[in-house]
mmCIF file of C-alpha atoms in Angstrom:
data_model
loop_
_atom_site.group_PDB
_atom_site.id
_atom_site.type_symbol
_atom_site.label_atom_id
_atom_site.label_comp_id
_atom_site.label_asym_id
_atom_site.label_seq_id
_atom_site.Cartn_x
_atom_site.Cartn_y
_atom_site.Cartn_z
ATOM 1 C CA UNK A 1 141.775 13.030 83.620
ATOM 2 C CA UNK A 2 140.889 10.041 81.322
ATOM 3 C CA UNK A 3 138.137 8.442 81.321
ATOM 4 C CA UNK A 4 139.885 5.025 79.924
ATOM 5 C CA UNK A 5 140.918 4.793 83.942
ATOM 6 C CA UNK A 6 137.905 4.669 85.674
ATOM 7 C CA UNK A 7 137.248 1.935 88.208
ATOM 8 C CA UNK A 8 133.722 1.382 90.036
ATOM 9 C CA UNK A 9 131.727 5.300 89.315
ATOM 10 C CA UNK A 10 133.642 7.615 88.452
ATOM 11 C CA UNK A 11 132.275 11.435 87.662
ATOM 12 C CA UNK A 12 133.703 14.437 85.977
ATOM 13 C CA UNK A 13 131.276 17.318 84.753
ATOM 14 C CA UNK A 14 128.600 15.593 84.040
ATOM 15 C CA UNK A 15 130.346 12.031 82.565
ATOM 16 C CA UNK A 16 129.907 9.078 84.371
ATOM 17 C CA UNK A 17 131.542 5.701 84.161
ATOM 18 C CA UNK A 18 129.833 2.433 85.556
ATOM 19 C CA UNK A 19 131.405 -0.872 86.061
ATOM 20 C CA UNK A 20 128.795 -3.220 85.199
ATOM 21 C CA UNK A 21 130.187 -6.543 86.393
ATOM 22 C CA UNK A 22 133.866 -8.438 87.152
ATOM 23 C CA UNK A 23 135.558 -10.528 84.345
ATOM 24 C CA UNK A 24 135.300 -14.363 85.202
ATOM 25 C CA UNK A 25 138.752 -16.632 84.595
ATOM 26 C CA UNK A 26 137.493 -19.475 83.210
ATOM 27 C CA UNK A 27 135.005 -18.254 80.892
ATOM 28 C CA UNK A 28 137.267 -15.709 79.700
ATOM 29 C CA UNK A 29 140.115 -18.822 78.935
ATOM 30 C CA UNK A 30 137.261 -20.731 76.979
ATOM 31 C CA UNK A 31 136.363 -17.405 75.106
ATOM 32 C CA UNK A 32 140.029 -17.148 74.149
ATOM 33 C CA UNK A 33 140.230 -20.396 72.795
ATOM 34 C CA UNK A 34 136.644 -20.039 70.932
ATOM 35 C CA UNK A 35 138.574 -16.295 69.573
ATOM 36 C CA UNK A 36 141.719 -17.465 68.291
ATOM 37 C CA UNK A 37 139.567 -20.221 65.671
ATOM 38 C CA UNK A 38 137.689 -17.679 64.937
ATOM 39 C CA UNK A 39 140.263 -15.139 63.936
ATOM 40 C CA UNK A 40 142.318 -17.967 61.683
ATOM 41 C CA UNK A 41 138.716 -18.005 59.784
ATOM 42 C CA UNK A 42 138.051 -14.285 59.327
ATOM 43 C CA UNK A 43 142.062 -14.089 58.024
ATOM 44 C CA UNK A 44 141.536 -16.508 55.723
ATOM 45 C CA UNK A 45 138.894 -14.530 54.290
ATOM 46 C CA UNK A 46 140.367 -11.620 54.185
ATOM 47 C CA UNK A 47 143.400 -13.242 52.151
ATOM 48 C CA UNK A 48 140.740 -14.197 50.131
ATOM 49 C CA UNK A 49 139.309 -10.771 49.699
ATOM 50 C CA UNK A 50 142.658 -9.426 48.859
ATOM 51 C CA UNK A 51 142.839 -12.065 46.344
ATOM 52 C CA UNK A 52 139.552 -10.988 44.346
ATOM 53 C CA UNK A 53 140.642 -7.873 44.263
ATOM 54 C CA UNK A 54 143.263 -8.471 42.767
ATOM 55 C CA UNK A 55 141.692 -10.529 40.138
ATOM 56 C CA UNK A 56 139.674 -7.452 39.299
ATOM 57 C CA UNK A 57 136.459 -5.409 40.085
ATOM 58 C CA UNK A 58 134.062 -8.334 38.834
ATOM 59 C CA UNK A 59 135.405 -10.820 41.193
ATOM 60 C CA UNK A 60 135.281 -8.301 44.054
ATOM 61 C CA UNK A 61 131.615 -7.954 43.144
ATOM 62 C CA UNK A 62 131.016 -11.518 43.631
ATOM 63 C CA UNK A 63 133.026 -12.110 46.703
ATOM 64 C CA UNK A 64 131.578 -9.016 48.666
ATOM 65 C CA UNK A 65 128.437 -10.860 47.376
ATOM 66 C CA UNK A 66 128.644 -14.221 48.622
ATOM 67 C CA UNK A 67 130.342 -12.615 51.880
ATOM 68 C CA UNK A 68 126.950 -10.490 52.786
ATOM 69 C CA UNK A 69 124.760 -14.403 52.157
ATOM 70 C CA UNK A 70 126.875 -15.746 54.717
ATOM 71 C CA UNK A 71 126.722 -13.022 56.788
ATOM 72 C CA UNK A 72 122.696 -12.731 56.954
ATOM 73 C CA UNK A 73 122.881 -16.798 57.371
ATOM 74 C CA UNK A 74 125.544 -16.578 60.059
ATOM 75 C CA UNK A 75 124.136 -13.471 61.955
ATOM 76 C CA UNK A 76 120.612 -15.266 62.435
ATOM 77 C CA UNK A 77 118.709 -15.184 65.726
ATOM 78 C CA UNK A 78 117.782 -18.708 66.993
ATOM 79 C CA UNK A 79 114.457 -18.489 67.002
ATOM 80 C CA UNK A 80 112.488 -15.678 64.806
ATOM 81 C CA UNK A 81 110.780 -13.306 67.245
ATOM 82 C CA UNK A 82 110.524 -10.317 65.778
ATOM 83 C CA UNK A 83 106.601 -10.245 64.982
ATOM 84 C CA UNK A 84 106.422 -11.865 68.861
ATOM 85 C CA UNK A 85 107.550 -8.076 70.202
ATOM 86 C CA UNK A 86 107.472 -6.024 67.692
ATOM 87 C CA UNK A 87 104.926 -5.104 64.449
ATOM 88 C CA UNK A 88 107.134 -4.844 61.668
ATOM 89 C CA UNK A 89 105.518 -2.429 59.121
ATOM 90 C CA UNK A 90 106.825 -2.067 55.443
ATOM 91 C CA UNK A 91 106.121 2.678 55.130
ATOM 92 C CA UNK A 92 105.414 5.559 57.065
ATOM 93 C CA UNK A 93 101.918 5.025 57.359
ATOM 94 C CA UNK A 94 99.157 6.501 54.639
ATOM 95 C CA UNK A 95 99.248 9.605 53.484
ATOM 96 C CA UNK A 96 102.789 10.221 54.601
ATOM 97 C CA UNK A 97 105.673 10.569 51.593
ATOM 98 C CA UNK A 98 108.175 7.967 51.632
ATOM 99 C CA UNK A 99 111.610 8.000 52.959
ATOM 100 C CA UNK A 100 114.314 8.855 50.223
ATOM 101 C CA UNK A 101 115.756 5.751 50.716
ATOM 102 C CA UNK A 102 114.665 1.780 52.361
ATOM 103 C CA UNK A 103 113.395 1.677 55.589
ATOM 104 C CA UNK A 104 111.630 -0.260 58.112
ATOM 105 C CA UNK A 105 109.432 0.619 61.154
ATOM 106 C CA UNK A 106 108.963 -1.360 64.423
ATOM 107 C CA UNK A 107 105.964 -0.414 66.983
ATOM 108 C CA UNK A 108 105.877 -2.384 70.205
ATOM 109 C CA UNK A 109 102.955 -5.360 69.957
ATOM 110 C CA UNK A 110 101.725 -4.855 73.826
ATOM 111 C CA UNK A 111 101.868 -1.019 74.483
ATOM 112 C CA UNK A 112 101.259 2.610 72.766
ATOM 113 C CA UNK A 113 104.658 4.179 71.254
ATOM 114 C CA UNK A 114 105.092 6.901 73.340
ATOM 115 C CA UNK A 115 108.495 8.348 70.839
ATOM 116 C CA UNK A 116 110.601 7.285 68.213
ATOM 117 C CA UNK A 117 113.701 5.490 67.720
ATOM 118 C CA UNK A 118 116.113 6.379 64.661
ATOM 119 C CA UNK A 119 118.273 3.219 64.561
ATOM 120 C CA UNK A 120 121.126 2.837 62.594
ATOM 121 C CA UNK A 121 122.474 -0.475 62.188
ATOM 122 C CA UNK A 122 126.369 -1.430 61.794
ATOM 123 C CA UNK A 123 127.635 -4.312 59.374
ATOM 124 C CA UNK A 124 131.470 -2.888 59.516
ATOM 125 C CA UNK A 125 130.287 -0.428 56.603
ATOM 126 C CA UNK A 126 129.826 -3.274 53.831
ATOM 127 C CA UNK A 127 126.661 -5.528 55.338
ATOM 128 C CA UNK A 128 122.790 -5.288 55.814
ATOM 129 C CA UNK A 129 121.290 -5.171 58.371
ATOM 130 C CA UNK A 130 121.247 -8.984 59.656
ATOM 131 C CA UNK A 131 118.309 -10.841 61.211
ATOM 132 C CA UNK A 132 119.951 -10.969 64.914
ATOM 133 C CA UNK A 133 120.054 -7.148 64.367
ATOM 134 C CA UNK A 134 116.940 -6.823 63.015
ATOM 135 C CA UNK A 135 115.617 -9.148 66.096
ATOM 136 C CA UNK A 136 117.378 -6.383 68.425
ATOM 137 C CA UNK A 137 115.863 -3.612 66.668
ATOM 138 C CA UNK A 138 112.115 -5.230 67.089
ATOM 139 C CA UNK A 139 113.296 -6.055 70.934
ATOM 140 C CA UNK A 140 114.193 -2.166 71.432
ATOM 141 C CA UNK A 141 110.820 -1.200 70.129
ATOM 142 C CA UNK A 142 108.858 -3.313 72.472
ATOM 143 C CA UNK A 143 111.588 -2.748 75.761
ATOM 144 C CA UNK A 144 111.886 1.306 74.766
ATOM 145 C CA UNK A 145 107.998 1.350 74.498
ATOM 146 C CA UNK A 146 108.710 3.462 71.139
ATOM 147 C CA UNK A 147 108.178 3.211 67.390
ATOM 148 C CA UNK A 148 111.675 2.525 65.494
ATOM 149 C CA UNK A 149 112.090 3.996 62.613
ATOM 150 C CA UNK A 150 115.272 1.511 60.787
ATOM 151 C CA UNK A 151 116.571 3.219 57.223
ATOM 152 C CA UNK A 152 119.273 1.951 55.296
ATOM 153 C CA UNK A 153 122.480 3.470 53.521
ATOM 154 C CA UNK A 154 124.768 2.606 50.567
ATOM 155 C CA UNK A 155 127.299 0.301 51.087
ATOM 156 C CA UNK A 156 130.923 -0.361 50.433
ATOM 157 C CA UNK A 157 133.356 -1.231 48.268
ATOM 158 C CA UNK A 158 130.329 0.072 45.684
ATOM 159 C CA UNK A 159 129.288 3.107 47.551
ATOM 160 C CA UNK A 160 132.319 4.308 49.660
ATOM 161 C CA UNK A 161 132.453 7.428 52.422
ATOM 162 C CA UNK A 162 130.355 9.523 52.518
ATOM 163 C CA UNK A 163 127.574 8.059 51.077
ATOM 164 C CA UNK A 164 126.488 5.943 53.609
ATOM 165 C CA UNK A 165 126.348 9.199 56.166
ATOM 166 C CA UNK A 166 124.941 11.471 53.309
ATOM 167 C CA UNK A 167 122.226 8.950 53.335
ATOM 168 C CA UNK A 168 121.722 8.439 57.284
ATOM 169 C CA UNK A 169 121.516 12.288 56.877
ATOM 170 C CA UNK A 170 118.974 12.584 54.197
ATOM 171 C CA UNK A 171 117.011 10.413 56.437
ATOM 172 C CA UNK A 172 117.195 12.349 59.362
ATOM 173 C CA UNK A 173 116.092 15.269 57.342
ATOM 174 C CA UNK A 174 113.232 13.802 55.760
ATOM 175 C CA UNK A 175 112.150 12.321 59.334
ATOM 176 C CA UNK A 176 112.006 15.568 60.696
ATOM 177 C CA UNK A 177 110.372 17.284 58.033
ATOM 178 C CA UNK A 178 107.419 14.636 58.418
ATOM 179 C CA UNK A 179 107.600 14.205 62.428
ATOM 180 C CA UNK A 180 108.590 17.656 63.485
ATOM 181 C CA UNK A 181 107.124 17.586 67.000
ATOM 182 C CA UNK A 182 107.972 14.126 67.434
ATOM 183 C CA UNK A 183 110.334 13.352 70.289
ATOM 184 C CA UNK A 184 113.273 10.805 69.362
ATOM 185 C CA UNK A 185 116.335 9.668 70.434
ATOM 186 C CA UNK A 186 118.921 7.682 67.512
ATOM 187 C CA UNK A 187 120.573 4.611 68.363
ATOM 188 C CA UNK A 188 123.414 2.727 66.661
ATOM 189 C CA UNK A 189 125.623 -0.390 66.929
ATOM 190 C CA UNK A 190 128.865 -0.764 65.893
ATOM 191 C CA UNK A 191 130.175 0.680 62.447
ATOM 192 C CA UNK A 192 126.531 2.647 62.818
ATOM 193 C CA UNK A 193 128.392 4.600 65.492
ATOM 194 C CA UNK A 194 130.190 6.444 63.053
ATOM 195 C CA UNK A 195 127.771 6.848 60.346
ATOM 196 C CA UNK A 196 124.954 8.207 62.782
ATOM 197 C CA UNK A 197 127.446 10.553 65.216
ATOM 198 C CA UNK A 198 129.112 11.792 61.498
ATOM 199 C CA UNK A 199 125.122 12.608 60.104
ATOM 200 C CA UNK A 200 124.387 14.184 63.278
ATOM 201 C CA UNK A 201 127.513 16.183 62.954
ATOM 202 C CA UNK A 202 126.673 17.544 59.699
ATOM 203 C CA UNK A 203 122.957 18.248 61.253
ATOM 204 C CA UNK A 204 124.376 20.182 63.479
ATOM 205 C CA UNK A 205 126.735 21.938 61.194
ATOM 206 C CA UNK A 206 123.419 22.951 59.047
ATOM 207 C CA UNK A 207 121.491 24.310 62.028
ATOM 208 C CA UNK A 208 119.382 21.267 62.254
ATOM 209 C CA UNK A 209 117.434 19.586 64.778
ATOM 210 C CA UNK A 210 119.365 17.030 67.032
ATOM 211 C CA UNK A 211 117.885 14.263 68.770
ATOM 212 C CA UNK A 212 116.845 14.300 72.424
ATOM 213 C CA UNK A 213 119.439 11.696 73.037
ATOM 214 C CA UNK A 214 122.189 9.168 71.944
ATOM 215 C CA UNK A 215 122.274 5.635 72.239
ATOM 216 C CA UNK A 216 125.759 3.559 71.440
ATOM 217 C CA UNK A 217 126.177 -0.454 71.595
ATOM 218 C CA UNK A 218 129.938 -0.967 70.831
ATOM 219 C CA UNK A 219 130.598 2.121 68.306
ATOM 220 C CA UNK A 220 133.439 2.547 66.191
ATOM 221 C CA UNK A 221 134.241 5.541 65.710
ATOM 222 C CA UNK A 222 137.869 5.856 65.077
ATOM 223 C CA UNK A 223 138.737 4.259 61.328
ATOM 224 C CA UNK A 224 142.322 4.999 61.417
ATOM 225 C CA UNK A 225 142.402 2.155 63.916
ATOM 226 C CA UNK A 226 144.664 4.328 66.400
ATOM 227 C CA UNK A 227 142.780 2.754 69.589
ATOM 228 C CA UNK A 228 145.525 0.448 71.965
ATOM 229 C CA UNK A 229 142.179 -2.464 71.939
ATOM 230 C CA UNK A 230 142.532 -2.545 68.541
ATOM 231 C CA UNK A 231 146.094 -4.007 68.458
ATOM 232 C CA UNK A 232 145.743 -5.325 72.070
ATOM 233 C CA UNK A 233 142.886 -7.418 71.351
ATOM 234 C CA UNK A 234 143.574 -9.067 67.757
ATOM 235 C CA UNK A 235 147.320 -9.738 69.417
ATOM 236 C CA UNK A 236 146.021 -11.620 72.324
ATOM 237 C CA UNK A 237 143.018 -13.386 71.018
ATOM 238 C CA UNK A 238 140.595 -12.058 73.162
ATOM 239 C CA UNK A 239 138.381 -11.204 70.375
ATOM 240 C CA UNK A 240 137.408 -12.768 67.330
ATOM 241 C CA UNK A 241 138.381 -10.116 65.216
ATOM 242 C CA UNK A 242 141.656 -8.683 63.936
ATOM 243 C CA UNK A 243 143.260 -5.546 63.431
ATOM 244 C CA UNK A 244 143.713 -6.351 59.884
ATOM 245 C CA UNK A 245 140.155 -7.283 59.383
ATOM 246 C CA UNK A 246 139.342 -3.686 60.412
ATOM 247 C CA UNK A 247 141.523 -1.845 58.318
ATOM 248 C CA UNK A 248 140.464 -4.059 55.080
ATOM 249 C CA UNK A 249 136.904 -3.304 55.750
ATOM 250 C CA UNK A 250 137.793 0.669 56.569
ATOM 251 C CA UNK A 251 140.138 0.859 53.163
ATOM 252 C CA UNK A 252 136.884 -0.640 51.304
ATOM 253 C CA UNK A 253 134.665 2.458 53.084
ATOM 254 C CA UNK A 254 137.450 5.001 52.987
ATOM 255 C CA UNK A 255 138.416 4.966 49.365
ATOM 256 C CA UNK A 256 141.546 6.815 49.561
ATOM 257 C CA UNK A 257 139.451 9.345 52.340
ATOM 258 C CA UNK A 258 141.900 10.161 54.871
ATOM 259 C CA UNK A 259 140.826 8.216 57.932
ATOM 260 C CA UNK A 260 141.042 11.030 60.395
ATOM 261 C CA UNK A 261 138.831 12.565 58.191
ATOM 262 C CA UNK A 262 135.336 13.222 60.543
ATOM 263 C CA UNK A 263 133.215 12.273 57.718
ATOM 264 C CA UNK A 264 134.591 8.864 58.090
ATOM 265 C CA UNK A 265 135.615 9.006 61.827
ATOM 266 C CA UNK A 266 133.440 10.797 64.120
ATOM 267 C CA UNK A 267 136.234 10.799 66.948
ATOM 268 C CA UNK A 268 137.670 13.938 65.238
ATOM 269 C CA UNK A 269 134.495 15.888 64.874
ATOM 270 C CA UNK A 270 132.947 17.962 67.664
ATOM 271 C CA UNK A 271 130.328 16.903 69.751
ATOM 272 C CA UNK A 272 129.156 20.606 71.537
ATOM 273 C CA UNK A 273 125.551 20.826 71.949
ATOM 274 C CA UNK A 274 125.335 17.516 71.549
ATOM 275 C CA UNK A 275 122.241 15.856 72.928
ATOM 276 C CA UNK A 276 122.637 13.685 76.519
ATOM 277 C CA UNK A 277 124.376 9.918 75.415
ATOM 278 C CA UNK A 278 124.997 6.581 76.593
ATOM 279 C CA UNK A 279 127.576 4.107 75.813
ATOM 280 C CA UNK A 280 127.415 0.486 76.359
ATOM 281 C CA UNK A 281 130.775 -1.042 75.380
ATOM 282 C CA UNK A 282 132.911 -4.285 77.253
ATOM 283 C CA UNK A 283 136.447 -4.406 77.628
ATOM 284 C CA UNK A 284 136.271 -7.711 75.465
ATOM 285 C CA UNK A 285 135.718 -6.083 72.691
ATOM 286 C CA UNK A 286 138.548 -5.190 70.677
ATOM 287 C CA UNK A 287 136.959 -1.914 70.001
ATOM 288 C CA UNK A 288 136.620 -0.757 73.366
ATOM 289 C CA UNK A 289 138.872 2.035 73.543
ATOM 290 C CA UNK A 290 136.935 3.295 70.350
ATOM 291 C CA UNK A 291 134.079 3.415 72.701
ATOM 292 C CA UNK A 292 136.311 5.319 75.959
ATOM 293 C CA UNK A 293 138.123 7.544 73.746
ATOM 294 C CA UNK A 294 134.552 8.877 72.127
ATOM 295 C CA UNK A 295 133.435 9.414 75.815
ATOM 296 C CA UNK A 296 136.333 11.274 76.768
ATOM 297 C CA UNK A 297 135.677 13.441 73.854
ATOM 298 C CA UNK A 298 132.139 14.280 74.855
ATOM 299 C CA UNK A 299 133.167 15.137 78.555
ATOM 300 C CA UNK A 300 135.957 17.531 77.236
ATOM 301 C CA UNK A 301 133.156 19.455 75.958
ATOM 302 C CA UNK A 302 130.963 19.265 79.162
ATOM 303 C CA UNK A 303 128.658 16.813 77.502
ATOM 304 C CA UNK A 304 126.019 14.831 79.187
ATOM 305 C CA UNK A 305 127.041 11.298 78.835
ATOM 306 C CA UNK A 306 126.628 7.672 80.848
ATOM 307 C CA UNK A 307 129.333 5.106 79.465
ATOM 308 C CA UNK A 308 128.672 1.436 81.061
ATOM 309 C CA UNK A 309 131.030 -1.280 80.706
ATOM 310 C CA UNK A 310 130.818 -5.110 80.874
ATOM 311 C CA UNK A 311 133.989 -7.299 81.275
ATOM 312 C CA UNK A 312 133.966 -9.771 79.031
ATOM 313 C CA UNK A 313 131.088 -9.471 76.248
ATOM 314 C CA UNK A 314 131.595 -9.810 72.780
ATOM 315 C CA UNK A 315 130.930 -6.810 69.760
ATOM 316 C CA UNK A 316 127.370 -5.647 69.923
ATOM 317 C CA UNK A 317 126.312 -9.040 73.168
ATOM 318 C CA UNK A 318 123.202 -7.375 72.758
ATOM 319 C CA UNK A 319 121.840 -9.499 69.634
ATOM 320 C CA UNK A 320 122.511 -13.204 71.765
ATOM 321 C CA UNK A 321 119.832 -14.162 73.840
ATOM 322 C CA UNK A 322 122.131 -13.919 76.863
ATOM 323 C CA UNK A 323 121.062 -12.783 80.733
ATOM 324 C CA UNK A 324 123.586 -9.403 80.117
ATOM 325 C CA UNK A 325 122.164 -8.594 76.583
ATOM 326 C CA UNK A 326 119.012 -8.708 78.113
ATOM 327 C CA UNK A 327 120.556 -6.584 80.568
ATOM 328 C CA UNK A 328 121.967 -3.978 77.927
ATOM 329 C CA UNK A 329 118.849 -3.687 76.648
ATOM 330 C CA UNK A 330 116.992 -2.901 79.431
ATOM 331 C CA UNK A 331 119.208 -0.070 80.566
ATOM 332 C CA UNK A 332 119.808 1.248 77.382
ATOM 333 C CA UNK A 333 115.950 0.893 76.780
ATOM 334 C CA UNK A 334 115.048 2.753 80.026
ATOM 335 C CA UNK A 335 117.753 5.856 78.768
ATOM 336 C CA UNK A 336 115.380 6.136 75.756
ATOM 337 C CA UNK A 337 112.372 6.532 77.628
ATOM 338 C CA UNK A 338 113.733 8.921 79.455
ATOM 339 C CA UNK A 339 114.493 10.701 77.162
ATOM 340 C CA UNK A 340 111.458 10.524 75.012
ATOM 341 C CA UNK A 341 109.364 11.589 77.933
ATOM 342 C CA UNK A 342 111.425 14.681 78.696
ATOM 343 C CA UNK A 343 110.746 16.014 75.466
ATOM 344 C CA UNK A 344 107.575 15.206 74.942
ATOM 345 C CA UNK A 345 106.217 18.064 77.241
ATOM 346 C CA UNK A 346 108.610 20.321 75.526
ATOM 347 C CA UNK A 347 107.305 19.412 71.773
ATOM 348 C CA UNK A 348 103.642 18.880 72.378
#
């Protein structure tokens, strides 16, 4: 049995599927309306992607440039609270090595970390981490009651697969190495799906340490685009991406890679022993089947794993301000303490 088909709770093993709320008619109408403007702007930048490269590698470079300013000016929180619940701190803390590459740490402003949380952040392989993310990454901190621990990776076109999961995985190693007894659980959004699950694959493959649980905002997983939301969604507007948008941002990452390739999309890796996970995804999203095809994956191998769904969200709802990101957050938040708490005892 699918998962994809689930209505209400549905269990099998030890999968579960919650419905988290009904879609609304009208909103969704407006939403479609708001969608299809935005997908006539992110074609027409993708025409004018193709167009730079086709002029050459230097006017690549300085598209992919000015694309990542607009991005961290477009994906900007409304007001700046990240120092309001979070302490943003710069290293490791003293006498600690650094990490082998950039990073950022979050501790909550009004309680003790009791864990850590090894975020990796999306950006559809080629972006930064924005300010809206970084405000969600400060807000998990302080909801989680944890200190987060944010590296970053290589990018594309410049830095194609695997780089950007070599690095994730360098940082996983070097995190372990200097919190061994630590407990943590790793959390991703989006494109970070696939660079996180892919790292932890390859931790696994080398007989290292996994984390004491999953956390997944709207993954993609699957860059050979193969997922029905993926053509359902940019056809009928009820997103404000497109299919095409996708596969120019996965040719950038894959380089020629084969997109089935596990490296690139997790979805065709394993996931046995495989800590406990949860999925927040919405069936607005036009990679939502990314999201129920990864869970049906984990329950064919008797994994531990909580999927909920919204109805109508957008990618990643959890960086607006709304009542059901705040929602999102608090669930997902309250899976991470869990978590951290039941290994604690087992790594003190």
């Amino acid at each position: 049995m699918s998962l994809t088909g689930s209505v209400g709770v549905a269990k099998a093993g030890r999968a579960e599927v919650v419905e988290m709320d009904r879609s609304e008619a009208i909103k969704g109408c407006v939403r479609a309306i708001c969608n299809r403007n935005m997908q006539r702007i992110v074609n027409a930048s993708m025409r004018a992607c193709l167009r730079a490269e086709a002029a050459g590698p230097e006017a690549l470079a300085r598209y992919t440039a000015r694309q990542r300013q607009i991005h961290m000016r477009f994906d900007a929180p409304v007001l700046a609270r990240v120092d309001a619940e979070a302490i943003r701190q710069t290293g490791p803390g003293a006498g600690l090595a650094p990490p082998p590459l950039p990073a950022e740490w979050f501790a909550p402003r009004a309680s003790e970390p009791r864990g850590f949380v090894f975020y990796v952040h999306g950006g559809s392989f080629i972006a930064e981490r924005s300010p809206r993310i970084t405000q969600l990454v400060a807000r998990f901190a302080a909801a989680a009651e944890a200190r987060v621990f944010a590296p970053s990776y290589r990018l594309a076109p410049e830095h194609p697969c695997p780089a950007a999961v070599d690095d994730i995985l360098a940082s996983w190693i070097w995190f372990q190495e200097t919190w061994p007894e630590q407990p943590v659980v790793a959390l991703a959004e989006s494109a970070g799906a696939a660079i996180l699950l892919s790292a932890l694959q390859q931790a696994r493959a080398r007989g290292l340490p996994l984390p004491s649980g999953v956390v997944l905002l709207s993954p993609w997983v699957d860059l050979s685009l193969q997922s029905w939301s993926v053509t359902a969604a940019s056809l009928l507007g009820t997103t404000p991406y497109t299919m095409e948008s996708l596969a120019l941002v996965a040719r950038f990452y894959l380089d020629g890679r084969p997109a089935t390739d596990p490296l690139a999309s997790p979805l065709f890796g394993g996931f046995e022993g495989f800590p406990p996970m949860l999925i927040h995804a919405s069936r607005g999203d036009i990679l939502y089947d990314d999201a129920m095809r990864l869970a049906d994956a984990v329950r064919e191998v008797s994994g531990d794993l909580t999927v909920r769904l919204w109805s109508d969200e957008t990618h990643v709802w959890e960086r607006m301000g709304t009542p059901k990101a705040r929602q999102s957050i608090e669930l997902a938040a309250r899976f991470i303490r869990q978590r951290l708490d039941a290994a604690a005892p087992h790594r003190s």
